[in-house]
Structures are given as C-alpha cells and as structure tokens.
PDB file of C-alpha atoms in Angstrom:
ATOM      1  CA  MET A   9       8.141  18.835 -39.932  1.00 49.00           C
ATOM      2  CA  LYS A  10       4.599  18.375 -38.270  1.00 51.00           C
ATOM      3  CA  ILE A  11       5.422  14.968 -37.861  1.00 52.00           C
ATOM      4  CA  LEU A  12       8.673  15.520 -35.908  1.00 44.00           C
ATOM      5  CA  LEU A  13       7.359  17.773 -33.404  1.00 42.00           C
ATOM      6  CA  ALA A  14       4.114  15.986 -32.612  1.00 44.00           C
ATOM      7  CA  PHE A  15       6.116  13.112 -32.192  1.00 43.00           C
ATOM      8  CA  SER A  16       8.977  15.154 -30.037  1.00 46.00           C
ATOM      9  CA  PHE A  17       5.472  16.322 -27.886  1.00 44.00           C
ATOM     10  CA  LEU A  18       3.673  12.755 -27.349  1.00 42.00           C
ATOM     11  CA  ILE A  19       7.687  11.443 -25.924  1.00 44.00           C
ATOM     12  CA  THR A  20       7.487  14.223 -24.102  1.00 42.00           C
ATOM     13  CA  ALA A  21       4.152  14.006 -22.503  1.00 42.00           C
ATOM     14  CA  VAL A  22       5.058   9.932 -21.511  1.00 43.00           C
ATOM     15  CA  THR A  23       8.201  10.961 -19.809  1.00 40.00           C
ATOM     16  CA  PHE A  24       6.527  13.217 -18.153  1.00 40.00           C
ATOM     17  CA  GLN A  25       3.471  10.849 -17.296  1.00 43.00           C
ATOM     18  CA  SER A  26       5.657   8.340 -15.776  1.00 44.00           C
ATOM     19  CA  VAL A  27       7.885  10.679 -13.990  1.00 46.00           C
ATOM     20  CA  ALA A  28       4.774  12.387 -12.637  1.00 55.00           C
ATOM     21  CA  GLN A  29       2.974   8.982 -11.466  1.00 81.00           C
ATOM     22  CA  ASP A  30       0.538  10.208  -8.897  1.00 90.00           C
ATOM     23  CA  ILE A  31       0.418   7.214  -6.358  1.00 96.00           C
ATOM     24  CA  SER A  32      -2.319   8.181  -3.937  1.00 97.00           C
ATOM     25  CA  GLY A  33      -5.030   5.783  -4.418  1.00 97.00           C
ATOM     26  CA  TYR A  34      -6.277   2.156  -2.196  1.00 97.00           C
ATOM     27  CA  TRP A  35      -4.174  -0.899  -3.262  1.00 98.00           C
ATOM     28  CA  LYS A  36      -4.569  -4.677  -2.237  1.00 97.00           C
ATOM     29  CA  GLY A  37      -2.549  -7.446  -1.826  1.00 95.00           C
ATOM     30  CA  THR A  38      -1.374 -10.460   0.491  1.00 89.00           C
ATOM     31  CA  LEU A  39       0.838 -11.098   3.349  1.00 83.00           C
ATOM     32  CA  SER A  40       3.020 -13.514   3.719  1.00 72.00           C
ATOM     33  CA  MET A  41       2.900 -13.616   6.908  1.00 72.00           C
ATOM     34  CA  ARG A  42       2.264 -16.341   9.799  1.00 70.00           C
ATOM     35  CA  GLY A  43      -0.932 -15.346  11.899  1.00 70.00           C
ATOM     36  CA  CYS A  44      -3.772 -14.582  13.602  1.00 77.00           C
ATOM     37  CA  PHE A  45      -5.661 -14.713   9.582  1.00 75.00           C
ATOM     38  CA  PRO A  46      -5.435 -17.868   7.327  1.00 68.00           C
ATOM     39  CA  GLU A  47      -5.629 -15.335   5.034  1.00 74.00           C
ATOM     40  CA  ASN A  48      -3.272 -12.280   5.697  1.00 86.00           C
ATOM     41  CA  ASN A  49      -4.548  -8.971   3.130  1.00 92.00           C
ATOM     42  CA  ILE A  50      -4.248  -5.861   3.159  1.00 95.00           C
ATOM     43  CA  GLU A  51      -4.698  -2.257   1.942  1.00 97.00           C
ATOM     44  CA  LEU A  52      -3.235   0.643   1.864  1.00 97.00           C
ATOM     45  CA  GLN A  53      -5.303   3.776   1.740  1.00 97.00           C
ATOM     46  CA  ILE A  54      -2.371   6.167   0.317  1.00 98.00           C
ATOM     47  CA  ASN A  55      -2.615  10.083   0.447  1.00 97.00           C
ATOM     48  CA  ALA A  56       0.784  11.601  -1.748  1.00 96.00           C
ATOM     49  CA  LYS A  57       2.203  14.974  -1.438  1.00 96.00           C
ATOM     50  CA  GLY A  58       5.226  15.395  -3.059  1.00 94.00           C
ATOM     51  CA  ASN A  59       7.273  13.023  -1.956  1.00 95.00           C
ATOM     52  CA  VAL A  60       5.177  12.413   1.241  1.00 97.00           C
ATOM     53  CA  VAL A  61       3.040   9.691   1.990  1.00 98.00           C
ATOM     54  CA  ALA A  62       0.254   9.264   4.844  1.00 98.00           C
ATOM     55  CA  GLY A  63      -2.278   7.151   4.956  1.00 97.00           C
ATOM     56  CA  ASP A  64      -4.274   4.201   6.522  1.00 96.00           C
ATOM     57  CA  SER A  65      -3.241   0.206   6.049  1.00 97.00           C
ATOM     58  CA  TYR A  66      -5.580  -2.126   7.216  1.00 95.00           C
ATOM     59  CA  HIS A  67      -4.615  -5.636   7.657  1.00 93.00           C
ATOM     60  CA  TYR A  68      -7.626  -7.642   7.817  1.00 92.00           C
ATOM     61  CA  GLN A  69      -9.151 -11.260   7.340  1.00 89.00           C
ATOM     62  CA  ASP A  70     -12.298  -9.602   6.240  1.00 88.00           C
ATOM     63  CA  ILE A  71     -14.269  -6.427   7.073  1.00 89.00           C
ATOM     64  CA  ASP A  72     -15.267  -7.665  10.290  1.00 90.00           C
ATOM     65  CA  ASN A  73     -11.569  -9.092  11.463  1.00 91.00           C
ATOM     66  CA  TYR A  74      -8.905  -6.479  10.676  1.00 93.00           C
ATOM     67  CA  VAL A  75      -6.420  -3.560  12.271  1.00 94.00           C
ATOM     68  CA  LYS A  76      -6.326  -0.669  11.252  1.00 96.00           C
ATOM     69  CA  LYS A  77      -2.775   1.684  11.537  1.00 97.00           C
ATOM     70  CA  ASN A  78      -2.025   5.105  10.533  1.00 97.00           C
ATOM     71  CA  PHE A  79       0.980   5.000   8.196  1.00 98.00           C
ATOM     72  CA  ARG A  80       4.183   7.719   6.823  1.00 98.00           C
ATOM     73  CA  GLY A  81       6.919   7.857   4.087  1.00 98.00           C
ATOM     74  CA  SER A  82       7.947   8.772   1.291  1.00 98.00           C
ATOM     75  CA  PHE A  83       8.195   8.355  -2.515  1.00 98.00           C
ATOM     76  CA  ASP A  84      11.268   8.716  -4.980  1.00 97.00           C
ATOM     77  CA  ARG A  85       9.062  10.130  -8.132  1.00 95.00           C
ATOM     78  CA  ALA A  86      12.615   9.173 -10.101  1.00 95.00           C
ATOM     79  CA  SER A  87      13.395   5.305  -8.566  1.00 97.00           C
ATOM     80  CA  LYS A  88       9.642   5.139  -7.935  1.00 97.00           C
ATOM     81  CA  LYS A  89      10.517   3.558  -4.627  1.00 98.00           C
ATOM     82  CA  LEU A  90       8.206   3.694  -1.464  1.00 98.00           C
ATOM     83  CA  SER A  91       9.004   3.158   1.899  1.00 98.00           C
ATOM     84  CA  VAL A  92       6.339   3.245   4.217  1.00 98.00           C
ATOM     85  CA  GLN A  93       6.307   2.784   8.195  1.00 98.00           C
ATOM     86  CA  GLU A  94       3.172   1.900  10.187  1.00 97.00           C
ATOM     87  CA  GLY A  95       2.199   4.024  13.423  1.00 96.00           C
ATOM     88  CA  ILE A  96      -0.345   4.213  15.863  1.00 94.00           C
ATOM     89  CA  VAL A  97      -2.855   1.375  15.929  1.00 96.00           C
ATOM     90  CA  THR A  98      -6.726   3.713  15.606  1.00 95.00           C
ATOM     91  CA  THR A  99      -8.700   0.277  15.570  1.00 94.00           C
ATOM     92  CA  TYR A 100      -9.069  -3.099  15.180  1.00 93.00           C
ATOM     93  CA  HIS A 101     -11.277  -6.077  15.817  1.00 93.00           C
ATOM     94  CA  ILE A 102      -9.392  -9.263  16.093  1.00 93.00           C
ATOM     95  CA  PRO A 103      -9.657 -12.678  18.177  1.00 91.00           C
ATOM     96  CA  GLN A 104      -7.782 -12.448  21.541  1.00 90.00           C
ATOM     97  CA  ARG A 105      -5.570 -14.631  21.052  1.00 88.00           C
ATOM     98  CA  CYS A 106      -4.374 -12.946  17.938  1.00 89.00           C
ATOM     99  CA  VAL A 107      -1.232 -10.019  18.360  1.00 89.00           C
ATOM    100  CA  ILE A 108      -0.635  -7.313  16.192  1.00 92.00           C
ATOM    101  CA  CYS A 109       1.835  -6.407  14.349  1.00 92.00           C
ATOM    102  CA  VAL A 110       3.597  -2.822  13.252  1.00 95.00           C
ATOM    103  CA  LYS A 111       5.025  -3.224   9.569  1.00 95.00           C
ATOM    104  CA  ASN A 112       7.694  -1.359   7.269  1.00 97.00           C
ATOM    105  CA  PHE A 113       7.164  -1.827   3.810  1.00 97.00           C
ATOM    106  CA  GLU A 114      10.325  -1.058   0.947  1.00 98.00           C
ATOM    107  CA  LEU A 115       8.113  -1.017  -2.520  1.00 97.00           C
ATOM    108  CA  THR A 116       8.655  -0.441  -6.013  1.00 97.00           C
ATOM    109  CA  TYR A 117       5.921   1.635  -7.883  1.00 97.00           C
ATOM    110  CA  TYR A 118       5.426  -0.659 -11.887  1.00 97.00           C
ATOM    111  CA  ARG A 119       2.588  -0.008 -13.969  1.00 96.00           C
ATOM    112  CA  GLU A 120       2.142  -2.662 -17.306  1.00 95.00           C
ATOM    113  CA  GLY A 121      -0.602  -1.952 -19.098  1.00 95.00           C
ATOM    114  CA  ASN A 122      -3.737  -0.542 -17.483  1.00 94.00           C
ATOM    115  CA  VAL A 123      -2.427  -2.825 -14.207  1.00 96.00           C
ATOM    116  CA  GLU A 124      -0.600  -1.040 -11.695  1.00 97.00           C
ATOM    117  CA  THR A 125       1.485  -2.578  -8.389  1.00 97.00           C
ATOM    118  CA  LEU A 126       3.621  -2.081  -5.561  1.00 97.00           C
ATOM    119  CA  LYS A 127       5.814  -4.743  -5.480  1.00 96.00           C
ATOM    120  CA  GLY A 128       8.737  -5.814  -2.822  1.00 95.00           C
ATOM    121  CA  TYR A 129       9.579  -6.849   0.876  1.00 94.00           C
ATOM    122  CA  TRP A 130       7.670  -5.756   4.884  1.00 94.00           C
ATOM    123  CA  SER A 131       9.031  -6.491   8.316  1.00 94.00           C
ATOM    124  CA  GLY A 132       7.881  -5.823  11.146  1.00 94.00           C
ATOM    125  CA  ASN A 133       7.855  -6.146  15.349  1.00 94.00           C
ATOM    126  CA  VAL A 134       4.681  -7.166  17.433  1.00 92.00           C
ATOM    127  CA  LEU A 135       3.306  -4.319  18.873  1.00 93.00           C
ATOM    128  CA  ASN A 136       5.441  -2.940  21.892  1.00 93.00           C
ATOM    129  CA  THR A 137       7.563  -5.749  21.590  1.00 93.00           C
ATOM    130  CA  LEU A 138      11.380  -6.235  19.844  1.00 93.00           C
ATOM    131  CA  GLN A 139      10.043  -9.615  18.624  1.00 92.00           C
ATOM    132  CA  SER A 140      10.029  -9.926  14.776  1.00 91.00           C
ATOM    133  CA  CYS A 141       6.732 -11.128  12.477  1.00 88.00           C
ATOM    134  CA  ASP A 142       9.471 -12.441  10.338  1.00 83.00           C
ATOM    135  CA  GLY A 143       8.270 -10.516   7.322  1.00 87.00           C
ATOM    136  CA  GLY A 144       8.084 -11.055   3.692  1.00 88.00           C
ATOM    137  CA  SER A 145       7.692 -10.200  -0.197  1.00 89.00           C
ATOM    138  CA  ILE A 146       4.536  -8.283  -0.898  1.00 92.00           C
ATOM    139  CA  ILE A 147       2.915  -7.234  -4.111  1.00 94.00           C
ATOM    140  CA  LEU A 148      -0.103  -4.749  -3.454  1.00 97.00           C
ATOM    141  CA  THR A 149      -2.689  -3.810  -6.691  1.00 98.00           C
ATOM    142  CA  ARG A 150      -4.115  -0.584  -7.474  1.00 98.00           C
ATOM    143  CA  ILE A 151      -8.062  -0.838  -6.838  1.00 97.00           C
ATOM    144  CA  ARG A 152     -10.845   0.723  -7.139  1.00 94.00           C
ATOM    145  CA  GLU A 153     -12.662   1.115  -3.834  1.00 93.00           C
ATOM    146  CA  SER A 154     -12.058   0.665  -0.422  1.00 93.00           C
ATOM    147  CA  ALA A 155     -12.923  -3.200   1.059  1.00 90.00           C
ATOM    148  CA  PHE A 156     -13.148  -0.495   4.248  1.00 90.00           C
ATOM    149  CA  LYS A 157     -15.530   1.945   2.354  1.00 81.00           C
ATOM    150  CA  GLU A 158     -18.752   1.021   4.425  1.00 71.00           C
ATOM    151  CA  VAL A 159     -17.483   0.048   7.776  1.00 68.00           C
ATOM    152  CA  PRO A 160     -18.097   2.073  11.026  1.00 62.00           C
ATOM    153  CA  GLU A 161     -15.359   2.697  13.717  1.00 63.00           C
TER     154      GLU A 161
END
C-alpha cells in the first residue's frame, strides 16, 4: 500500500511539474534570415506571470552590434505554445546599411532530459513598413546567463 501511495504521489508531482512549467529566463538561438549580420543570433529574456509573457529580445551579431526590443505575448501551459510579438525598439547599435525587423514568434516548449528548447517559426516586417522579413524556423535553448548582462545602455 505504501508503495502504491508513493508511486501515486510521484506521478502527481511529475504531472504537476510538466503542467506548471515556468518559461521565465534567458533563451538563445539563431534565425534563418537574410540580413545585416552574417550570423543572426537572437536572445529572448522572458518574464512569465500566469499566461502573460513580456520581456526583451536582442537580435545580434555580438554585444557591439544588436537591436533590442520589448515584447509581449502569451503562454498556454496545457499546449505548451508560446506566442510573442515584438514591439518598441528600445536600443540599437547596427551599421547604417542595416534595417530593423520587428518579429512575431510562434513557439512550442520542449524538454528532453536537462535540455529545454522553444521550437517553431517566426515572421516579421521591416520597422515601420509592410515589407516582409521573410521569416523562417527557429530553435531557442534555455541558457543560464544573458550575453547582454554587462552591456551599458
């Protein structure tokens, strides 16, 4: 009986942990996109409260060449679907020849062992226009620290 009770508790705890997943934190990936940088990195700094998410996104080549934007969105814990819409550009340090793409992300949360990922697609438009940025697939992995923790703004 004790074993059955312990097993039931374990199953309940694992189920609760998977449903109550907190996606807050730092997520890094690369974009499949033509553009300003030869390598298109992205970092999402997600703050989740309930099903509402907000934070900052950095599209960058390195910490000296980047665009920072605020974002808002939602996370459905049952389906593990995350929708993010970038908004206001708060800071940028890019060459004059570059254009800024304001992006939307449709992502799904996955966990395999200790590796957490957000996988899906993004779309977007060049800032203040209807010109498409072409969009594509994206995979972000949870990281412990932001690449931008020491960047003065």
